[in-house]
């Protein structure tokens, strides 16, 4: 017998630009929103009965309509507002999820001044949130940042590792360590000062990355996660993914030149990929 | 107390081109390989002890070394070969995983002939596999295809759906239905004729997509998954993700023109996203 | 004194899907259109006088409106139709240009049949055209193809090249030769059977690539261009850009393995880039 | 008769990371370099004689070898150094060209301090240079910046434009104006303080964008180019390309809501594209 398994449906890449027109300073928020709903939609999948299916077009409309009246100060609050709306207005669903990616715009600063109504996009770092809630449980809120692209030119070694007959990597006490990091931290409460937590977590990650005396990506990752948890009692877990952005030392000896860690080839592939969760235990 | 949670490490984007030099016909395989290992690496994360860490560089070397001697006929067999190698040679690990994405190259066909040693890349469709195995269990093999980009110009409706006060979508009995599909099917055995199963699943998906009288993406998705399962008793489950590639009808009435489903705007964002598993029940 | 130099304005990424609803076979055309206009717009740039500026939004509308009534059988004819429209209706302009990129959709073929109303996108190859016309001259039509991604596993050498003290490349009589080619050919007449010419040029390029006994990318490029010109008396010039898609032989000797041109690493960067025009001389 | 036309060959996507190890502050430069050579290579194209062909692999080696000993303080100086090297060492060439794209890395700033040896990538803005030189002429140096992604929320109108029967755009006195700008300015001398000029041009562009009372993209573009020229007497021309990053006002009236320029949909396609040169006249 063949049957329907887990399923969800929703709308992706709903792009929203919201302008707060203060006097004099404006603010702009650019959010890329994904919404999805879950529930028992068997009749739709098996029989083509669309009676329980709210169109994904309506989900898109909902993002814009709620944004107009929303007092959400950040992506976490707006995600929760969207979820609450769907759980309230759609009795046919069991749960809802929202993911938001926020592109950063900063006021333009020039020799003249900081301009109140002109902005420059900065990145590649992106702020993110994924929030989900089912009728039977509290909301789960995972905040994050993506593409935090960082590099350190000192205090990074990788040596005394395991070797087998296919190992060719040389040990090093001084290499470049770079990554385009993804971090995701889980909140223990649905109501928090998400911006303050975010600023603290980000700062803890960066201070530790910069200052840690690294014996491996793994060791630095753990230290970063630990520092993030210590910065924010409101979070219970942080997951870090640190793909290695390798910078390979160029061998200039065929040309009669030395290369004491000055000239490197940055490469995107292949790359190492280290990921781990760090959490509060019992 | 802060502690280490789930973790893994490995190498991504290991690119391999393998040429089989038959006489006269050559064959080329282009695979993008990801390898990862799991186990108790606490000492590395907490103390910077790298004694249990096989470098990711070695994983890359292993892909090329094994490929040279391998008799694997497809990505599934090569993934299993890599996993077996790591479980055998690395007693410190508990499990290993391999993901392969295969880019398709076909012999060039011209007015002259089918050329035996010249090839053209075709896509965007990609064949994929994700295989994982821990010491305590059998391998889990999920084959798939990605970016199967398909479109039907008839037999697709979407009407009688749920409406609320934010719903603006019009009902339609005749629309374009397009998607860039991802499919993943789970094998029940580690030893199968993976190529035959793949061909059967793909054919079943395509026949059903083309011929199904669709009342919704959901209904068509389920019919496609059901047909795939019926084509291959060796698989127990298939997961389909069908993002809507919307083609919006252009309103030409401001210009005094009709538009009986001839002129559309294809859009990538926002897009609906429907996903579900179809499986054999009890 | 500061003054305005060369300028143009227009609309890019206007996406059009046109469905021809034959009985029984449908056809779909997906075109990405760019339109631009030139003329004396000094008053707009210097004084903010928009009286001569047709909005780019109108250019977009024009693409859809003309497509509805168009009998163009290919991208070249549609480009010329758009240009003629703007030159006729906009007396303030001196010239117009149109670039179209065509994504290929083929009927789905399955074990059941060739489906008349379901399609699969194929690529990465793209058909292109760039047409321009000023009031004082005939239209210039350059047809092309882009991302024709091809590879040969025999008949490719590169040796006896120039060396200096920074040269480390080894000579080879047998290497893989791959490229993602761009070709652009110039028509001598505004009215031709563009599809037949395109088919002939493409076939000539592929036959020559496959069969040429290559001493360098340069030599093969020239032979391909020459064959293309010989296939189509209606074109006077062809420009070929052949970035090398390098496949580097893996050195397996550290692992005690040979590698007689079987195992390669495909790389996207860095890459060689060879480009040249081949043309009819006096 | 068929003959060879214009041609060039070279190496693209040569990636270089250079670390300056000051005490205490390090600096990192990430450059993506393209090199090409021109000359009479007819014998290679027509006869397969590679005797005049320096391999592109050697061009790559040259980038790294020269970078080691270079005292170039910016991408312009390094481009000129590479060109001089090839013109000096390769008598068979007539000319050489170099293009460099520079990815920006800034010291990480945290609550603790500005870290001397840890960096964060910032963008999407990229600094660029294209330099070319033939034996018979002085070097031509065009500096630029790419993907300067900026947005203004006030002082932007577009009205009183030309209309035809396909025009649907509404006039507006208050819209969002956004662009991902490309700018390229031509130096009149091969020896200048390129960094100071760059800083001045960039500042002039940003101040003008922010403060200009815009009646059209065209008018603002011209004002920006004029300000850039006035900031730097060492440049004779600047070319600006300003693709419109449209933010479309959402119509919330179907939901009984107003929208006084607060809620927008940012879109990437289709987009307007305005480009012009601004230069010193006679």
Coordinates of C-alpha atoms in Angstrom, one line a residue, chain D residues 1-238:
Chain D
X1 CA 39.4 33.7 -48.7
X2 CA 39.1 33.1 -45.0
X3 CA 41.6 34.7 -42.6
X4 CA 42.3 35.3 -39.0
X5 CA 40.9 38.5 -37.4
X6 CA 41.5 40.1 -34.0
X7 CA 42.6 37.8 -31.4
X8 CA 44.1 37.5 -27.9
X9 CA 44.8 34.9 -25.4
X10 CA 45.5 34.8 -21.7
X11 CA 44.7 33.5 -18.2
X12 CA 41.6 34.4 -16.2
X13 CA 40.6 34.0 -12.6
X14 CA 44.2 33.9 -11.2
X15 CA 43.4 34.3 -7.5
X16 CA 46.0 35.9 -5.3
X17 CA 46.0 36.5 -1.5
X18 CA 48.9 38.6 -0.4
X19 CA 49.6 39.1 3.4
X20 CA 51.7 42.0 4.5
X21 CA 53.0 41.1 7.9
X22 CA 53.6 44.4 9.7
X23 CA 54.2 44.6 13.4
X24 CA 51.7 44.6 14.8
X25 CA 49.1 45.2 12.1
X26 CA 48.8 42.8 9.2
X27 CA 47.2 43.7 5.9
X28 CA 45.6 41.3 3.4
X29 CA 44.9 41.8 -0.3
X30 CA 42.7 39.5 -2.3
X31 CA 43.0 40.0 -6.0
X32 CA 41.5 38.2 -9.0
X33 CA 43.8 38.7 -11.9
X34 CA 43.3 38.3 -15.7
X35 CA 46.2 38.6 -18.1
X36 CA 46.2 38.6 -21.9
X37 CA 48.7 39.1 -24.7
X38 CA 48.3 40.3 -28.3
X39 CA 50.5 40.0 -31.3
X40 CA 50.9 38.2 -34.5
X41 CA 50.1 34.6 -33.7
X42 CA 48.9 33.6 -37.2
X43 CA 51.3 30.7 -37.4
X44 CA 49.8 29.2 -34.3
X45 CA 46.2 29.6 -35.4
X46 CA 46.8 28.5 -39.0
X47 CA 49.6 26.0 -38.7
X48 CA 49.7 24.8 -35.1
X49 CA 53.1 26.2 -34.6
X50 CA 53.3 26.9 -30.8
X51 CA 56.8 28.5 -30.9
X52 CA 55.5 32.0 -30.1
X53 CA 53.0 30.9 -27.5
X54 CA 54.0 31.4 -23.9
X55 CA 51.6 29.1 -22.0
X56 CA 48.9 30.7 -20.0
X57 CA 50.1 28.5 -17.1
X58 CA 53.3 30.7 -17.2
X59 CA 51.1 33.8 -17.0
X60 CA 49.7 32.4 -13.8
X61 CA 53.1 31.7 -12.4
X62 CA 54.2 35.2 -13.3
X63 CA 51.4 36.7 -11.2
X64 CA 52.6 34.9 -8.1
X65 CA 56.3 35.4 -8.7
X66 CA 56.0 39.1 -9.3
X67 CA 53.6 39.5 -6.4
X68 CA 56.3 38.2 -4.1
X69 CA 58.8 40.9 -4.9
X70 CA 56.4 43.6 -5.8
X71 CA 56.2 47.0 -4.1
X72 CA 52.9 47.8 -5.8
X73 CA 50.6 49.6 -3.3
X74 CA 47.4 49.0 -5.2
X75 CA 45.9 47.1 -8.1
X76 CA 46.8 49.8 -10.7
X77 CA 50.5 49.6 -9.9
X78 CA 50.5 45.9 -9.9
X79 CA 48.7 45.8 -13.3
X80 CA 51.3 48.1 -14.8
X81 CA 54.1 46.0 -13.3
X82 CA 52.7 42.8 -14.9
X83 CA 52.3 44.6 -18.3
X84 CA 55.8 45.9 -18.2
X85 CA 57.1 42.5 -17.4
X86 CA 55.5 40.9 -20.4
X87 CA 56.4 43.7 -22.8
X88 CA 60.0 43.4 -21.6
X89 CA 60.5 39.6 -21.5
X90 CA 58.3 38.6 -24.5
X91 CA 59.5 40.2 -27.7
X92 CA 57.0 38.2 -29.8
X93 CA 54.0 40.2 -28.4
X94 CA 52.7 43.6 -29.5
X95 CA 50.7 44.3 -26.4
X96 CA 49.5 43.1 -23.0
X97 CA 46.4 43.7 -20.8
X98 CA 45.6 43.1 -17.2
X99 CA 42.4 43.2 -15.3
X100 CA 42.2 43.0 -11.5
X101 CA 39.2 42.8 -9.2
X102 CA 40.0 43.4 -5.6
X103 CA 37.9 41.9 -2.8
X104 CA 37.9 44.0 0.3
X105 CA 39.1 42.7 3.7
X106 CA 38.9 45.0 6.8
X107 CA 40.3 44.3 10.3
X108 CA 37.7 42.8 12.5
X109 CA 36.4 45.4 15.1
X110 CA 34.7 44.0 18.2
X111 CA 33.8 45.2 21.7
X112 CA 37.4 44.2 22.7
X113 CA 39.4 46.1 20.1
X114 CA 40.4 46.3 16.4
X115 CA 42.1 43.0 15.8
X116 CA 45.5 43.3 14.1
X117 CA 45.5 39.9 12.5
X118 CA 41.9 39.0 11.9
X119 CA 39.8 40.3 9.0
X120 CA 36.3 40.3 7.7
X121 CA 35.3 40.4 4.1
X122 CA 33.1 43.4 3.1
X123 CA 31.2 44.0 0.0
X124 CA 29.5 43.5 -2.4
X125 CA 31.5 46.5 -3.7
X126 CA 34.7 45.5 -5.6
X127 CA 37.6 47.7 -6.7
X128 CA 38.7 47.1 -10.3
X129 CA 41.3 48.1 -12.8
X130 CA 41.8 47.3 -16.5
X131 CA 45.2 48.3 -17.9
X132 CA 46.4 47.8 -21.5
X133 CA 49.5 48.8 -23.4
X134 CA 50.8 48.2 -26.9
X135 CA 54.4 48.7 -27.8
X136 CA 53.6 51.8 -29.8
X137 CA 51.6 53.8 -27.2
X138 CA 51.4 54.7 -23.5
X139 CA 49.5 52.5 -21.1
X140 CA 45.7 53.1 -20.8
X141 CA 44.5 52.7 -17.2
X142 CA 40.9 52.5 -16.4
X143 CA 40.1 52.2 -12.7
X144 CA 36.7 51.3 -11.4
X145 CA 34.4 50.0 -8.9
X146 CA 31.7 47.4 -9.3
X147 CA 28.5 46.4 -7.4
X148 CA 28.4 49.6 -5.4
X149 CA 24.8 48.8 -4.2
X150 CA 23.1 52.0 -3.0
X151 CA 19.6 53.2 -2.4
X152 CA 17.9 56.5 -1.6
X153 CA 14.5 56.9 0.1
X154 CA 14.0 60.5 -0.7
X155 CA 14.6 63.1 -3.4
X156 CA 13.9 60.9 -6.4
X157 CA 11.1 61.6 -8.9
X158 CA 10.3 60.4 -12.4
X159 CA 7.6 62.3 -14.2
X160 CA 6.7 64.3 -17.3
X161 CA 8.2 61.5 -19.4
X162 CA 7.2 60.6 -23.0
X163 CA 4.2 58.3 -23.3
X164 CA 2.9 56.2 -26.1
X165 CA 0.0 53.8 -26.4
X166 CA 1.9 51.1 -24.6
X167 CA 2.9 53.2 -21.6
X168 CA 1.4 52.2 -18.3
X169 CA 3.9 53.6 -15.8
X170 CA 2.5 56.2 -13.4
X171 CA 4.3 59.5 -12.8
X172 CA 5.8 59.8 -9.4
X173 CA 7.4 62.6 -7.4
X174 CA 8.7 60.3 -4.6
X175 CA 10.1 56.9 -5.3
X176 CA 12.9 54.7 -4.1
X177 CA 16.0 54.9 -6.3
X178 CA 18.4 52.0 -6.1
X179 CA 21.2 50.7 -8.2
X180 CA 24.2 48.3 -8.2
X181 CA 26.5 50.7 -9.9
X182 CA 29.6 50.1 -12.1
X183 CA 31.9 53.1 -12.5
X184 CA 35.1 53.2 -14.7
X185 CA 37.3 56.3 -14.9
X186 CA 40.2 56.8 -17.3
X187 CA 43.5 58.2 -16.0
X188 CA 45.5 60.6 -18.1
X189 CA 48.8 59.6 -16.6
X190 CA 50.4 56.2 -15.9
X191 CA 51.8 57.5 -12.6
X192 CA 49.4 58.9 -10.2
X193 CA 48.3 58.4 -6.6
X194 CA 45.7 56.0 -7.6
X195 CA 44.4 55.4 -4.1
X196 CA 43.8 59.0 -3.4
X197 CA 42.0 59.5 -6.8
X198 CA 39.9 56.4 -6.0
X199 CA 38.9 57.7 -2.6
X200 CA 37.9 61.0 -4.1
X201 CA 35.9 59.7 -7.0
X202 CA 34.0 57.3 -4.7
X203 CA 33.3 60.0 -2.2
X204 CA 32.1 62.3 -4.9
X205 CA 29.8 59.7 -6.4
X206 CA 28.3 58.8 -3.0
X207 CA 27.8 62.4 -1.9
X208 CA 26.1 63.3 -5.1
X209 CA 23.9 60.2 -5.2
X210 CA 22.7 60.9 -1.6
X211 CA 22.1 64.6 -2.0
X212 CA 21.0 65.1 -5.6
X213 CA 17.4 66.1 -6.1
X214 CA 16.7 63.5 -8.8
X215 CA 14.3 64.0 -11.7
X216 CA 15.6 60.8 -13.4
X217 CA 18.4 58.2 -13.1
X218 CA 19.9 60.0 -16.1
X219 CA 20.1 63.4 -14.4
X220 CA 21.6 61.9 -11.2
X221 CA 24.1 59.8 -13.2
X222 CA 25.3 62.9 -15.0
X223 CA 25.6 64.9 -11.8
X224 CA 27.6 62.0 -10.2
X225 CA 30.0 61.8 -13.1
X226 CA 30.5 65.5 -13.2
X227 CA 31.3 65.5 -9.4
X228 CA 33.7 62.7 -9.9
X229 CA 35.6 64.5 -12.7
X230 CA 35.7 67.7 -10.5
X231 CA 37.2 65.7 -7.7
X232 CA 40.1 64.4 -9.7
X233 CA 41.9 66.5 -12.4
X234 CA 44.0 63.4 -13.2
X235 CA 41.0 61.6 -14.9
X236 CA 39.5 62.6 -18.2
X237 CA 36.4 60.5 -18.4
X238 CA 34.1 58.4 -16.3

